């Protein structure tokens, strides 16, 4: 049985051929180690969403009777020419499809053909699903290419056996943290876990979920998955065209979205891909409640495994039921040393940065910020920022604390144009200083939101021009931002943390935000006093505050 290589337009035609797709479905169902990422629904959805970046490249084998018995779905990067496994970063598992009788012989033949008839230098299959044949690797490596196989532990939660699931849920729900989360979330509204089954259900809430996800990833790791990959959204919508392939659940308290969990499913194994939670409710840990409700649902729906996926983190370690293993396979056709040195260098750089508590993506953003600074201005930029860093521990800026009572707030002047708690506005922040990154900005914003603080923003042409922060019920005796002790009375509200884009500092945006926050606080019957702090040396700011009716109290 001969191996065929089908490329570009011919491969694209095959992806739309009903006969080929029908054979693909049969082979997918007959392949014991196949994951949902090798299903025709997944691969065609990915090629459709990423057609501008990748062209299809199919390696196939047919029996003498014309049946499809082997398939390796690849893609060629149109920019670099590099061959990758179809699905790229969107596919958790990468493997080939074959029958048990030719699982090893097909991939050996496929890789041999690629080595002889293409310029591919390396191919990465991370991760191979459990059960993927690996007995051929040593034999193939001796004659054709170097291979590197690495085993990784995979955390899973078995959900097929009733007794096992019951014991697992009882144990996890008895923990104090989980009990507190359930109780706090129930106070918001009745909890419900809803499954999203089609694009019409997802569309109205997708942008909100994307904002939750990108803000969380941006603040934690400096990554902006959907902003940086515009094909990611249409790809997930396309997955819903194949029933059961994209498994998406949303946890709500009444109408309020608390969290969402995206995953890829074959009906028996659910592989989690994107956990999403609302920053407004993150302090109550809705994801742990979501996970336990999802475990129960997957069991009821006949699943056998909840796959937490191979990368480890503290959350997974808390909820893992057991472990199995998966492998990653790297095949080096040529330039092996170069590839391995590059990979080792990347791994070392990531470990070094994380040892310094710097996320790799955040470091890249910092370098990009610096690259935008003209070289001739570097001495002054370095001097200015170094002086600021040295000056801070030696002498603290002196602040004046101001107070106003709600009944003393003057009427609003002009039109209110600030948005309140509009999360998408935070993603519109663009750094104006070489040392301030979106990662740092969002990390600080998330911390404040999770503490219950509110924010007021103004965006024009996709750029955040102003943000101010508000605490409606200040219970700590530490004044926010300035770190000074202050005897706040009951019912105290605090205005703080204002930022205006340097080019817009003469457009009275701070004044507009101040008026709107005061207007909103006057409507809150629980607020009895309103405070803010201004640098003592900033006379223009003090003048604005005093114009609004504030009185200096400290």
XYZ file of C-alpha atoms in Angstrom:
554
model
C 0.000 0.000 0.000
C 1.591 3.254 -1.165
C 1.856 6.447 0.860
C 0.472 9.562 -0.859
C 1.440 13.189 -0.219
C -1.328 15.628 -1.166
C -0.595 19.356 -0.974
C -2.125 22.797 -1.295
C -5.096 23.025 -3.704
C -5.400 19.249 -4.101
C -5.425 18.816 -0.316
C -7.965 21.622 0.037
C -10.222 19.830 -2.451
C -9.961 16.634 -0.403
C -11.079 18.469 2.729
C -14.313 19.292 0.925
C -14.804 15.856 -0.687
C -17.780 14.061 0.954
C -16.405 10.613 0.032
C -13.002 11.327 1.567
C -14.595 12.843 4.680
C -16.826 9.772 5.092
C -13.761 7.513 4.918
C -11.978 9.786 7.375
C -14.839 9.410 9.870
C -14.667 5.614 9.556
C -10.914 5.576 10.116
C -11.206 7.967 13.065
C -13.743 5.668 14.729
C -11.618 2.583 14.070
C -8.357 4.072 15.395
C -7.969 3.084 19.089
C -5.660 5.977 20.024
C -7.426 8.776 18.128
C -8.338 11.938 20.024
C -11.033 14.411 19.044
C -8.278 16.654 17.666
C -7.860 14.185 14.759
C -11.554 14.154 13.882
C -12.534 15.648 10.504
C -14.742 18.198 12.292
C -11.810 19.553 14.296
C -9.249 19.582 11.470
C -11.551 21.133 8.847
C -12.710 23.792 11.325
C -9.077 24.668 12.039
C -8.131 24.826 8.351
C -11.161 27.008 7.658
C -10.311 29.488 10.415
C -6.571 29.574 9.688
C -6.645 29.379 5.885
C -4.818 32.693 5.538
C -1.843 31.341 7.505
C -1.694 27.640 6.633
C -2.311 25.451 3.601
C -3.338 21.797 4.087
C -0.859 18.961 3.547
C -2.248 15.428 3.779
C -0.314 12.173 4.073
C -2.562 9.190 3.409
C -2.592 5.465 2.757
C -5.307 3.435 1.046
C -5.905 -0.304 0.990
C -6.020 -2.210 -2.336
C -9.811 -1.944 -2.066
C -9.563 1.854 -1.902
C -10.331 2.275 1.794
C -8.522 4.978 3.776
C -6.325 3.134 6.308
C -3.786 5.807 7.302
C -3.924 9.593 7.675
C -1.515 12.223 8.966
C -3.033 15.683 8.659
C -0.397 18.400 8.402
C -0.286 22.070 7.415
C 2.338 24.250 5.801
C 2.966 27.691 7.226
C 2.570 30.069 4.277
C 5.079 32.523 5.746
C 7.919 30.193 6.754
C 7.171 27.058 4.728
C 7.438 24.992 7.906
C 5.341 21.823 8.211
C 3.348 21.351 11.398
C 0.617 18.999 12.565
C -2.811 20.430 11.740
C -4.343 22.149 14.735
C -1.093 23.767 15.891
C -1.557 25.335 19.342
C -5.301 24.697 19.271
C -4.794 20.905 19.283
C -3.849 19.447 22.658
C -3.096 16.078 21.039
C -1.267 15.440 17.777
C -1.070 12.007 16.200
C -1.889 10.007 13.080
C -4.881 7.809 12.323
C -4.476 4.191 11.307
C -5.841 0.736 11.992
C -4.298 -1.393 14.760
C -2.740 -3.577 12.066
C -0.786 -0.750 10.410
C -0.427 1.830 13.155
C 3.372 1.577 13.179
C 4.002 0.795 9.523
C 1.933 3.746 8.312
C 3.730 6.394 10.356
C 7.118 4.915 9.455
C 6.205 5.089 5.778
C 4.690 8.569 6.133
C 7.767 10.024 7.812
C 10.061 8.342 5.295
C 8.136 9.926 2.422
C 8.297 13.320 4.119
C 12.058 12.963 4.563
C 12.601 12.035 0.917
C 10.119 14.280 -0.865
C 9.888 17.479 1.223
C 12.283 19.913 2.840
C 10.845 19.376 6.332
C 13.590 19.599 8.955
C 11.604 18.658 12.082
C 8.121 17.646 13.141
C 6.707 17.932 16.649
C 3.838 15.812 17.967
C 3.044 17.158 21.427
C 1.212 15.359 22.910
C 0.609 11.819 21.636
C -2.681 10.475 23.039
C -2.448 7.433 25.335
C -2.142 4.197 23.369
C -0.347 5.715 20.372
C 2.117 3.128 18.971
C 5.751 3.936 19.769
C 7.410 0.555 19.134
C 8.558 1.715 15.678
C 10.603 4.698 16.897
C 13.911 2.954 17.647
C 13.789 1.085 14.345
C 12.971 4.215 12.357
C 15.591 6.332 14.116
C 18.388 3.974 13.083
C 17.805 4.409 9.366
C 15.926 7.650 8.674
C 15.798 10.354 11.351
C 16.580 11.070 14.966
C 13.593 10.876 17.286
C 13.126 12.148 20.816
C 10.327 10.634 22.880
C 9.517 12.102 26.281
C 6.896 10.883 28.740
C 4.760 13.308 30.773
C 2.350 12.657 33.667
C -1.225 13.581 32.848
C -3.666 14.491 35.639
C -7.146 13.071 35.104
C -10.403 12.618 36.980
C -12.051 9.230 36.268
C -15.783 9.919 35.830
C -17.100 6.587 34.533
C -17.621 4.619 37.746
C -20.467 5.798 40.001
C -18.840 4.762 43.274
C -15.545 6.440 42.348
C -17.253 9.691 41.327
C -19.428 9.730 44.456
C -16.404 9.267 46.718
C -14.439 11.942 44.821
C -17.239 14.523 45.019
C -17.910 13.864 48.707
C -14.240 14.323 49.536
C -13.810 17.529 47.523
C -17.091 19.125 48.597
C -16.314 18.544 52.267
C -13.331 20.908 52.089
C -13.771 24.275 53.779
C -12.676 26.262 50.719
C -15.202 24.560 48.433
C -18.018 24.885 50.983
C -17.321 28.596 51.350
C -17.296 29.068 47.571
C -20.650 27.331 47.178
C -22.214 29.383 49.973
C -20.892 32.749 48.778
C -21.883 32.158 45.163
C -25.376 31.030 46.166
C -25.901 34.417 47.816
C -25.550 36.027 44.374
C -28.280 33.821 42.865
C -29.321 30.240 42.152
C -26.388 28.283 40.707
C -26.819 26.554 37.363
C -24.386 24.819 35.002
C -25.570 25.284 31.422
C -24.133 23.528 28.385
C -23.720 25.622 25.219
C -24.468 23.426 22.211
C -24.558 25.751 19.186
C -23.175 29.028 17.893
C -26.483 30.861 18.410
C -26.156 30.221 22.152
C -22.480 31.184 22.286
C -22.530 34.330 20.156
C -24.362 36.611 22.656
C -21.878 35.851 25.465
C -18.679 35.014 23.544
C -17.177 38.513 23.589
C -17.746 38.710 27.338
C -16.005 35.353 27.851
C -13.137 36.440 25.582
C -12.679 39.608 27.647
C -12.610 37.564 30.876
C -10.020 35.217 29.346
C -7.674 37.778 27.812
C -7.681 39.970 30.925
C -6.878 36.975 33.131
C -4.145 35.655 30.837
C -2.789 39.146 30.225
C -2.573 39.953 33.926
C -1.128 36.575 34.901
C 1.192 35.773 31.986
C 1.284 38.696 29.572
C -0.650 36.658 26.972
C -3.608 38.001 24.981
C -4.796 34.904 23.146
C -7.829 36.256 21.322
C -6.438 39.743 20.686
C -3.241 38.325 19.214
C -4.964 35.509 17.282
C -8.046 36.807 15.485
C -8.776 33.351 14.020
C -9.276 31.842 17.477
C -12.862 33.087 17.841
C -14.172 31.877 14.430
C -12.355 28.569 14.997
C -14.295 27.899 18.198
C -17.563 28.909 16.588
C -16.820 26.525 13.698
C -16.228 23.657 16.142
C -19.857 23.945 17.238
C -20.947 22.907 13.735
C -19.947 19.347 14.664
C -22.302 18.268 17.482
C -20.494 17.284 20.666
C -16.993 18.268 19.504
C -16.688 21.520 21.469
C -17.945 20.914 24.996
C -18.674 24.239 26.675
C -20.349 24.821 30.022
C -21.191 28.117 31.730
C -21.708 28.512 35.477
C -24.252 31.165 36.392
C -25.603 32.631 39.621
C -29.024 33.731 38.456
C -28.302 35.554 35.159
C -24.716 36.452 36.182
C -21.885 34.548 34.444
C -19.342 33.319 36.999
C -17.148 31.040 34.892
C -16.936 28.952 31.738
C -15.042 25.826 30.760
C -14.164 25.076 27.134
C -13.042 21.596 26.170
C -12.718 19.148 23.298
C -14.778 15.970 23.498
C -15.180 12.641 21.730
C -18.121 11.603 23.888
C -15.979 9.577 26.294
C -12.986 11.805 27.064
C -13.363 15.494 27.871
C -10.098 17.466 27.546
C -10.237 20.887 29.184
C -8.742 23.695 27.105
C -9.833 27.128 28.364
C -11.018 27.718 31.940
C -12.533 31.201 32.159
C -13.721 33.111 35.203
C -15.230 36.498 35.849
C -12.807 38.855 37.623
C -15.764 40.309 39.511
C -16.339 36.966 41.272
C -12.831 35.478 41.252
C -12.449 36.064 44.998
C -15.143 33.408 45.544
C -13.269 30.796 43.445
C -16.127 29.894 41.073
C -13.900 27.609 39.001
C -13.636 25.006 41.756
C -17.432 24.939 42.038
C -17.671 24.743 38.245
C -15.235 21.820 38.085
C -17.114 19.736 40.637
C -20.471 20.383 38.970
C -18.874 19.463 35.629
C -17.496 16.199 37.028
C -21.033 15.259 38.060
C -22.434 16.238 34.657
C -19.803 14.315 32.689
C -20.552 11.208 34.754
C -24.273 11.551 34.117
C -23.615 12.004 30.384
C -21.623 8.774 30.110
C -18.043 10.060 29.973
C -15.152 7.995 31.305
C -12.344 10.559 31.751
C -12.068 14.252 32.590
C -8.651 15.095 31.149
C -7.000 17.994 32.995
C -4.188 17.913 30.357
C -0.495 17.348 30.886
C 0.747 20.775 31.979
C 0.640 21.050 35.772
C -0.459 23.895 38.018
C -1.589 24.155 41.667
C -5.289 24.125 40.736
C -4.978 20.845 38.843
C -2.970 19.319 41.679
C -5.793 20.136 44.100
C -8.461 18.388 42.031
C -6.634 15.566 40.248
C -8.168 12.119 40.793
C -5.292 10.054 39.397
C -2.535 10.128 36.794
C -1.798 8.367 33.537
C 0.811 9.467 31.014
C 1.183 10.903 27.530
C 4.259 11.345 25.342
C 5.713 14.107 23.224
C 7.575 13.095 20.070
C 10.065 15.196 18.131
C 11.308 13.890 14.775
C 14.471 15.525 13.402
C 14.961 14.919 9.695
C 17.885 17.344 9.445
C 19.567 20.106 11.487
C 18.869 18.129 14.662
C 21.561 19.844 16.747
C 20.330 23.272 15.706
C 16.743 22.434 16.695
C 17.732 20.916 20.024
C 20.031 23.800 20.945
C 17.255 26.268 20.093
C 14.702 24.343 22.189
C 17.110 24.013 25.112
C 17.897 27.736 24.947
C 14.193 28.602 24.985
C 13.570 26.309 27.967
C 16.535 27.774 29.874
C 15.368 31.329 29.160
C 11.839 30.535 30.383
C 13.143 28.912 33.590
C 15.511 31.808 34.238
C 12.791 34.412 33.787
C 10.333 32.525 36.007
C 12.989 32.145 38.706
C 12.995 35.957 38.750
C 9.169 35.958 38.832
C 9.010 37.314 35.295
C 6.600 35.751 32.821
C 8.261 35.095 29.422
C 5.488 36.851 27.470
C 5.732 39.845 29.809
C 9.497 39.999 29.242
C 8.897 40.024 25.490
C 6.424 42.889 25.867
C 8.987 44.796 27.947
C 11.586 44.385 25.201
C 9.067 45.539 22.593
C 8.357 48.630 24.698
C 12.053 49.402 24.921
C 12.461 48.869 21.179
C 9.985 51.703 20.598
C 12.205 54.119 22.525
C 14.602 55.956 20.158
C 18.186 54.965 20.921
C 19.299 58.572 21.303
C 16.824 59.046 24.190
C 17.909 55.937 26.127
C 20.320 57.795 28.475
C 17.607 60.193 29.637
C 15.000 57.400 29.928
C 17.369 55.232 31.976
C 18.345 58.169 34.172
C 14.729 59.188 34.785
C 13.551 55.693 35.718
C 16.665 54.848 37.739
C 16.255 58.087 39.712
C 12.621 57.226 40.408
C 13.559 53.761 41.663
C 16.292 55.142 43.925
C 14.207 58.014 45.178
C 11.206 55.979 46.271
C 12.736 54.204 49.292
C 14.598 57.334 50.422
C 11.691 59.746 50.607
C 7.965 59.193 50.349
C 5.789 61.605 48.441
C 3.710 63.675 50.816
C -0.053 63.565 50.247
C -2.936 65.711 51.346
C -6.105 63.823 52.259
C -9.408 65.456 51.333
C -12.988 64.749 52.381
C -16.477 65.668 51.174
C -19.902 64.652 52.449
C -22.447 63.341 49.909
C -24.822 66.222 50.658
C -22.039 68.682 49.772
C -21.416 67.276 46.281
C -22.219 69.945 43.655
C -24.390 69.226 40.583
C -22.752 67.562 37.596
C -21.353 69.842 34.897
C -21.816 68.654 31.321
C -22.360 65.125 30.001
C -21.178 62.055 31.901
C -18.921 60.153 29.486
C -17.134 57.589 31.634
C -17.952 53.887 31.634
C -18.152 52.026 34.944
C -16.643 48.541 35.359
C -16.389 48.012 31.596
C -13.764 45.253 31.441
C -13.090 45.466 27.712
C -11.767 49.003 28.240
C -8.852 47.619 30.268
C -7.653 45.678 27.216
C -7.436 49.007 25.364
C -4.577 50.189 27.585
C -1.412 51.016 25.627
C 1.860 51.689 27.488
C 3.240 55.208 27.233
C 6.322 54.589 29.380
C 9.147 52.205 28.489
C 8.921 50.448 31.858
C 5.142 49.996 32.071
C 3.656 46.976 30.289
C 0.096 45.867 29.663
C 0.929 42.811 31.789
C 1.741 44.961 34.844
C -1.232 47.244 34.277
C -3.685 44.333 34.055
C -2.131 42.463 36.983
C -2.698 45.520 39.193
C -6.218 46.040 37.797
C -7.195 42.411 38.455
C -5.998 42.646 42.031
C -8.178 45.710 42.595
C -11.242 44.239 40.872
C -10.983 41.022 42.890
C -10.843 43.143 46.044
C -14.199 44.648 45.046
C -12.967 48.003 43.726
C -14.750 49.769 40.851
C -13.204 51.600 37.903
C -14.262 54.366 35.542
C -12.810 54.512 32.043
C -12.890 56.470 28.824
C -11.803 54.927 25.500
C -11.529 56.525 22.074
C -10.380 54.872 18.846
C -9.529 51.658 20.677
C -7.204 53.347 23.207
C -7.728 53.754 26.938
C -7.382 57.468 27.685
C -8.371 57.575 31.341
C -9.039 55.320 34.317
C -9.953 56.147 37.929
C -10.622 53.758 40.813
C -13.267 53.797 43.530
C -13.763 51.884 46.779
C -17.377 52.191 47.880
C -16.902 50.661 51.325
C -13.400 51.277 52.737
C -12.953 48.922 55.707
C -9.178 48.948 56.022
C -7.466 51.700 58.016
C -4.773 51.962 55.320
C -5.375 54.626 52.686
C -5.203 52.880 49.268
C -2.260 53.606 46.997
C -0.430 55.893 49.448
C -0.164 53.259 52.225
C -0.849 55.669 55.091
C -2.884 54.836 58.172
C -6.089 56.830 58.376
C -9.122 56.533 60.686
C -11.891 55.987 58.146
C -15.419 56.335 59.586
C -18.135 53.794 58.749
C -19.572 54.267 55.266
C -16.360 55.745 53.851
C -15.743 55.744 50.090
C -12.327 56.426 48.541
C -11.379 57.788 45.115
C -7.849 56.892 43.997
C -5.564 55.564 41.253
C -6.290 57.998 38.429
C -4.328 57.673 35.179
C -4.654 59.745 32.004
C -2.844 59.108 28.742
C -0.134 61.813 28.573
C -1.434 63.202 25.280
C -4.891 63.726 26.802
C -4.016 65.349 30.112
C -5.397 68.735 29.048
C -8.825 67.353 28.134
C -10.339 67.415 31.676
C -10.860 63.639 31.722
C -9.933 63.434 35.407
C -12.517 66.099 36.185
C -15.141 64.183 34.212
C -14.320 60.945 36.063
C -14.362 62.733 39.419
C -17.804 64.172 38.755
C -19.209 60.847 37.647
C -17.851 58.967 40.670
C -19.270 61.607 43.000
C -22.603 61.479 41.162
C -22.775 57.680 41.628
C -21.741 57.822 45.280
C -24.475 60.344 46.083
C -27.002 57.738 44.891
C -25.615 55.149 47.348
C -27.368 55.511 50.740
C -24.632 53.515 52.501
C -21.968 56.146 51.733
C -21.536 58.751 54.490
C -18.088 60.208 53.697
C -15.992 60.458 50.526
C -12.193 60.709 50.620
C -9.349 61.157 48.169
C -5.627 61.933 48.374
C -3.556 64.305 46.240
C 0.223 64.880 46.213
C 0.887 67.921 48.375
C 3.119 69.454 45.696
C 0.563 69.028 42.907
C -1.158 72.398 43.111
C -3.281 71.982 39.935
C -4.735 68.707 41.247
C -5.431 70.219 44.653
C -7.187 73.134 42.972
C -9.466 70.745 41.021
C -10.314 68.755 44.149
C -11.114 71.867 46.138
C -13.234 73.174 43.250
C -15.306 69.977 43.535
C -16.017 70.795 47.197
C -13.430 68.631 48.966
C -11.880 69.920 52.206
C -8.368 69.109 53.374
C -8.500 66.967 56.550
C -4.930 65.684 56.838
